[in-house]
Coordinates of N, CA and C in Angstrom, one line a residue:
M11 N -9.0 -20.1 34.1 CA -9.2 -18.7 33.6 C -8.4 -18.4 32.3
L12 N -7.2 -18.9 32.3 CA -6.3 -18.7 31.2 C -6.8 -19.4 30.0
R13 N -7.4 -20.6 30.2 CA -8.0 -21.3 29.0 C -9.1 -20.5 28.4
V14 N -9.9 -19.9 29.2 CA -11.1 -19.1 28.7 C -10.5 -18.0 27.9
L15 N -9.5 -17.3 28.4 CA -9.0 -16.2 27.6 C -8.4 -16.6 26.3
I16 N -7.7 -17.8 26.3 CA -7.1 -18.3 25.1 C -8.3 -18.6 24.1
C17 N -9.3 -19.3 24.6 CA -10.4 -19.6 23.7 C -11.1 -18.4 23.1
V18 N -11.3 -17.4 23.9 CA -11.9 -16.2 23.4 C -11.1 -15.5 22.4
S19 N -9.8 -15.5 22.6 CA -8.8 -14.9 21.7 C -8.8 -15.6 20.3
V20 N -8.9 -17.0 20.4 CA -8.9 -17.8 19.2 C -10.2 -17.5 18.4
L21 N -11.3 -17.4 19.1 CA -12.6 -17.2 18.4 C -12.6 -15.7 17.8
A22 N -11.9 -14.8 18.4 CA -12.0 -13.4 18.0 C -11.1 -13.2 16.7
V23 N -10.1 -14.0 16.5 CA -9.2 -13.8 15.4 C -9.9 -13.8 14.1
P24 N -10.7 -14.8 13.8 CA -11.4 -14.8 12.4 C -12.2 -13.6 12.2
L25 N -12.8 -13.0 13.3 CA -13.6 -11.9 13.1 C -12.8 -10.6 12.8
S26 N -11.6 -10.6 13.2 CA -10.7 -9.4 13.0 C -9.8 -9.6 11.8
A27 N -9.9 -10.6 11.1 CA -8.9 -11.0 10.0 C -9.4 -10.4 8.7
N28 N -10.1 -9.3 8.7 CA -10.5 -8.7 7.4 C -9.2 -8.1 6.7
A29 N -9.3 -8.0 5.4 CA -8.2 -7.4 4.6 C -8.1 -5.9 4.9
F30 N -6.9 -5.4 4.9 CA -6.7 -4.0 5.0 C -6.9 -3.4 3.6
T31 N -7.9 -2.6 3.4 CA -8.3 -2.1 2.1 C -7.8 -0.7 1.8
G32 N -8.0 -0.3 0.6 CA -7.6 1.1 0.2 C -8.3 2.1 1.0
A33 N -9.6 1.9 1.4 CA -10.3 2.8 2.2 C -9.7 2.9 3.6
D34 N -9.3 1.7 4.2 CA -8.6 1.7 5.5 C -7.3 2.5 5.4
L35 N -6.6 2.3 4.4 CA -5.3 3.0 4.2 C -5.5 4.5 4.1
N36 N -6.5 4.9 3.3 CA -6.8 6.3 3.1 C -7.3 6.9 4.4
K37 N -8.1 6.2 5.2 CA -8.5 6.7 6.5 C -7.3 6.9 7.4
L38 N -6.4 5.9 7.5 CA -5.2 6.0 8.3 C -4.4 7.2 7.9
C39 N -4.3 7.4 6.6 CA -3.5 8.5 6.1 C -4.1 9.9 6.3
T40 N -5.4 10.0 6.5 CA -6.0 11.3 6.8 C -5.8 11.7 8.2
K41 N -5.4 10.8 9.1 CA -5.2 11.2 10.5 C -4.0 12.1 10.6
T42 N -4.0 13.0 11.6 CA -2.9 13.9 11.8 C -1.9 13.6 12.9
D43 N -2.2 12.6 13.7 CA -1.3 12.3 14.8 C 0.0 11.6 14.2
I44 N 1.1 11.8 14.9 CA 2.4 11.3 14.4 C 2.4 9.8 14.2
A45 N 1.8 9.1 15.1 CA 1.8 7.6 14.9 C 1.1 7.2 13.6
S46 N -0.1 7.8 13.4 CA -0.9 7.4 12.2 C -0.1 7.8 10.9
R47 N 0.4 9.0 10.9 CA 1.2 9.5 9.7 C 2.4 8.6 9.5
S48 N 3.1 8.2 10.5 CA 4.2 7.3 10.4 C 3.8 5.9 9.9
A49 N 2.7 5.4 10.4 CA 2.2 4.1 10.0 C 1.7 4.2 8.5
C50 N 1.1 5.2 8.1 CA 0.7 5.4 6.7 C 1.9 5.4 5.8
G51 N 2.8 6.2 6.1 CA 4.0 6.3 5.2 C 4.8 5.0 5.2
A52 N 4.9 4.3 6.4 CA 5.6 3.0 6.5 C 4.8 2.0 5.7
Y53 N 3.5 1.9 5.7 CA 2.8 0.9 5.0 C 3.0 1.1 3.5
I54 N 2.9 2.4 3.0 CA 3.0 2.6 1.6 C 4.5 2.3 1.1
E55 N 5.5 2.7 1.9 CA 6.8 2.4 1.5 C 7.1 0.9 1.5
G56 N 6.5 0.2 2.5 CA 6.7 -1.2 2.6 C 6.0 -2.0 1.5
A57 N 4.8 -1.5 1.1 CA 4.1 -2.2 0.0 C 4.8 -1.9 -1.3
A58 N 5.3 -0.7 -1.5 CA 6.1 -0.4 -2.7 C 7.3 -1.2 -2.8
D59 N 8.0 -1.4 -1.6 CA 9.2 -2.2 -1.6 C 8.9 -3.7 -1.9
G60 N 7.8 -4.2 -1.3 CA 7.4 -5.5 -1.5 C 7.1 -5.8 -3.0
V61 N 6.4 -4.9 -3.6 CA 6.1 -5.0 -5.1 C 7.3 -5.0 -5.9
F62 N 8.2 -4.1 -5.6 CA 9.5 -4.0 -6.3 C 10.3 -5.3 -6.2
N63 N 10.4 -5.8 -5.0 CA 11.1 -7.0 -4.7 C 10.5 -8.2 -5.4
T64 N 9.2 -8.3 -5.4 CA 8.5 -9.4 -6.1 C 8.8 -9.3 -7.6
I65 N 8.7 -8.1 -8.2 CA 9.0 -8.0 -9.6 C 10.4 -8.3 -9.9
D66 N 11.3 -7.9 -9.0 CA 12.7 -8.2 -9.2 C 12.9 -9.7 -9.2
A67 N 12.2 -10.4 -8.4 CA 12.4 -11.9 -8.3 C 11.8 -12.6 -9.5
I68 N 10.8 -12.0 -10.2 CA 10.3 -12.7 -11.3 C 10.8 -12.2 -12.7
G69 N 11.7 -11.3 -12.7 CA 12.2 -10.8 -14.0 C 13.0 -9.6 -14.0
G70 N 13.2 -9.0 -12.9 CA 14.1 -7.9 -12.8 C 13.4 -6.5 -13.0
T71 N 14.0 -5.5 -12.5 CA 13.5 -4.2 -12.5 C 14.6 -3.2 -13.1
T72 N 15.5 -3.7 -13.9 CA 16.5 -2.9 -14.5 C 16.0 -1.9 -15.5
G73 N 14.8 -2.2 -16.0 CA 14.2 -1.3 -17.0 C 12.7 -1.7 -17.1
P74 N 12.0 -0.9 -17.8 CA 10.5 -1.2 -17.9 C 10.3 -2.6 -18.5
R75 N 9.5 -3.3 -17.8 CA 9.1 -4.7 -18.3 C 7.6 -4.9 -18.1
V76 N 7.1 -5.8 -18.8 CA 5.7 -6.2 -18.6 C 5.5 -6.6 -17.1
G77 N 4.5 -6.0 -16.5 CA 4.3 -6.3 -15.1 C 4.9 -5.4 -14.1
Q78 N 5.8 -4.5 -14.6 CA 6.4 -3.5 -13.7 C 5.4 -2.4 -13.5
Y79 N 5.0 -2.2 -12.3 CA 3.9 -1.3 -12.0 C 4.3 0.2 -12.0
F80 N 5.5 0.4 -11.4 CA 5.9 1.8 -11.3 C 7.5 1.9 -11.2
C81 N 8.0 3.1 -11.5 CA 9.4 3.4 -11.5 C 9.6 4.6 -10.6
L82 N 10.0 4.4 -9.4 CA 10.1 5.6 -8.5 C 11.4 6.3 -8.8
P83 N 11.4 7.6 -8.8 CA 12.6 8.4 -8.9 C 13.5 8.2 -7.7
P84 N 14.8 8.2 -7.8 CA 15.6 8.0 -6.6 C 15.4 9.0 -5.5
D85 N 14.9 10.1 -5.8 CA 14.8 11.2 -4.8 C 13.3 11.2 -4.3
A86 N 12.5 10.2 -4.5 CA 11.1 10.3 -4.1 C 11.0 10.3 -2.6
R87 N 10.1 11.1 -2.1 CA 9.9 11.2 -0.6 C 8.6 10.5 -0.2
S88 N 8.6 10.1 1.0 CA 7.5 9.4 1.6 C 6.2 10.1 1.3
Q89 N 6.2 11.5 1.5 CA 4.9 12.2 1.4 C 4.5 12.2 -0.1
Q90 N 5.4 12.2 -1.0 CA 5.0 12.2 -2.4 C 4.3 10.8 -2.7
L91 N 4.8 9.8 -2.2 CA 4.2 8.5 -2.4 C 2.8 8.4 -1.8
T92 N 2.7 9.0 -0.6 CA 1.4 9.0 0.1 C 0.4 9.8 -0.7
D93 N 0.8 11.0 -1.1 CA 0.0 11.9 -1.9 C -0.5 11.2 -3.2
A94 N 0.4 10.4 -3.9 CA 0.1 9.8 -5.1 C -1.0 8.7 -4.8
V95 N -0.8 7.9 -3.8 CA -1.8 6.8 -3.5 C -3.1 7.4 -3.1
R96 N -3.1 8.4 -2.3 CA -4.4 9.0 -1.8 C -5.1 9.7 -3.0
K97 N -4.4 10.3 -3.9 CA -5.0 10.9 -5.1 C -5.7 9.8 -6.0
F98 N -5.0 8.7 -6.1 CA -5.5 7.6 -6.9 C -6.8 7.0 -6.3
I99 N -6.8 6.8 -5.0 CA -8.0 6.3 -4.4 C -9.1 7.3 -4.5
A100 N -8.8 8.6 -4.4 CA -9.9 9.6 -4.5 C -10.5 9.7 -5.9
E101 N -9.6 9.5 -6.9 CA -10.0 9.6 -8.3 C -10.6 8.3 -8.8
N102 N -10.5 7.2 -8.1 CA -11.0 5.9 -8.5 C -11.7 5.3 -7.3
P103 N -13.0 5.6 -7.1 CA -13.7 5.2 -5.9 C -13.7 3.7 -5.7
N104 N -13.7 2.9 -6.7 CA -13.7 1.4 -6.5 C -12.4 1.0 -5.9
A105 N -11.3 1.8 -6.0 CA -10.0 1.4 -5.4 C -10.1 1.3 -3.9
A106 N -11.1 2.0 -3.3 CA -11.3 1.9 -1.9 C -11.5 0.5 -1.4
S107 N -12.1 -0.3 -2.3 CA -12.4 -1.7 -1.9 C -11.3 -2.7 -2.2
F108 N -10.3 -2.2 -2.9 CA -9.1 -3.0 -3.3 C -8.3 -3.3 -2.0
N109 N -7.5 -4.4 -2.0 CA -6.5 -4.6 -1.0 C -5.6 -3.4 -1.0
A110 N -5.2 -3.0 0.2 CA -4.4 -1.7 0.3 C -3.1 -1.8 -0.6
S111 N -2.4 -2.9 -0.6 CA -1.2 -3.0 -1.4 C -1.5 -2.9 -2.9
T112 N -2.6 -3.3 -3.3 CA -3.0 -3.2 -4.7 C -3.2 -1.7 -5.0
A113 N -3.9 -1.0 -4.1 CA -4.1 0.4 -4.3 C -2.8 1.2 -4.3
V114 N -1.9 0.8 -3.5 CA -0.5 1.4 -3.5 C 0.1 1.2 -4.8
S115 N 0.1 -0.1 -5.3 CA 0.8 -0.4 -6.6 C 0.2 0.4 -7.8
L116 N -1.1 0.4 -7.8 CA -1.8 1.2 -8.9 C -1.6 2.7 -8.8
G117 N -1.7 3.2 -7.6 CA -1.5 4.6 -7.4 C -0.1 5.1 -7.7
L118 N 0.9 4.3 -7.3 CA 2.2 4.7 -7.7 C 2.5 4.5 -9.2
G119 N 1.8 3.5 -9.8 CA 1.9 3.3 -11.2 C 1.4 4.5 -12.0
K120 N 0.3 5.0 -11.5 CA -0.3 6.2 -12.2 C 0.6 7.4 -12.0
A121 N 1.1 7.6 -10.8 CA 2.0 8.8 -10.6 C 3.4 8.7 -11.1
F122 N 3.9 7.5 -11.1 CA 5.3 7.2 -11.5 C 5.4 6.1 -12.5
P123 N 4.8 6.3 -13.7 CA 4.9 5.3 -14.7 C 6.3 5.1 -15.2
C124 N 6.6 3.9 -15.6 CA 7.9 3.6 -16.2 C 7.9 4.0 -17.6
K125 N 8.9 4.7 -18.0 CA 9.0 5.2 -19.4 C 9.2 4.0 -20.3
G126 N 8.4 3.9 -21.3 CA 8.4 2.8 -22.3 C 7.8 1.5 -21.8
A127 N 7.1 1.5 -20.7 CA 6.4 0.3 -20.2 C 5.2 0.0 -21.1
T128 N 5.0 -1.3 -21.2 CA 3.9 -1.7 -22.0 C 2.6 -2.0 -21.2
N129 N 2.6 -1.8 -19.9 CA 1.4 -2.0 -19.1 C 0.5 -0.8 -19.0

């Protein structure tokens, strides 16, 4: 019986391995329960942190540089980040099909551009 459960689980994984899209993130962020709101904010903050760390690893973030998507103010709040990303997705319908982390990067870049950035 255990082997059957393992086989079914292995077969189900490829069916559920779809990318988390901008539309999925937006849908999560529209929910009002505490768990969904926390997950939304955590995803956006995590994606923003991941992008920041990637850019830091390839050239630094001490100032505006080519490829630096956004410059968050030190006092930015989670809700501000969420609002910025949701606004970007609403104003750019094709962003709903983007990978969610791409939508986060672009949304934050629109709301929090780096001064003097060339991108």
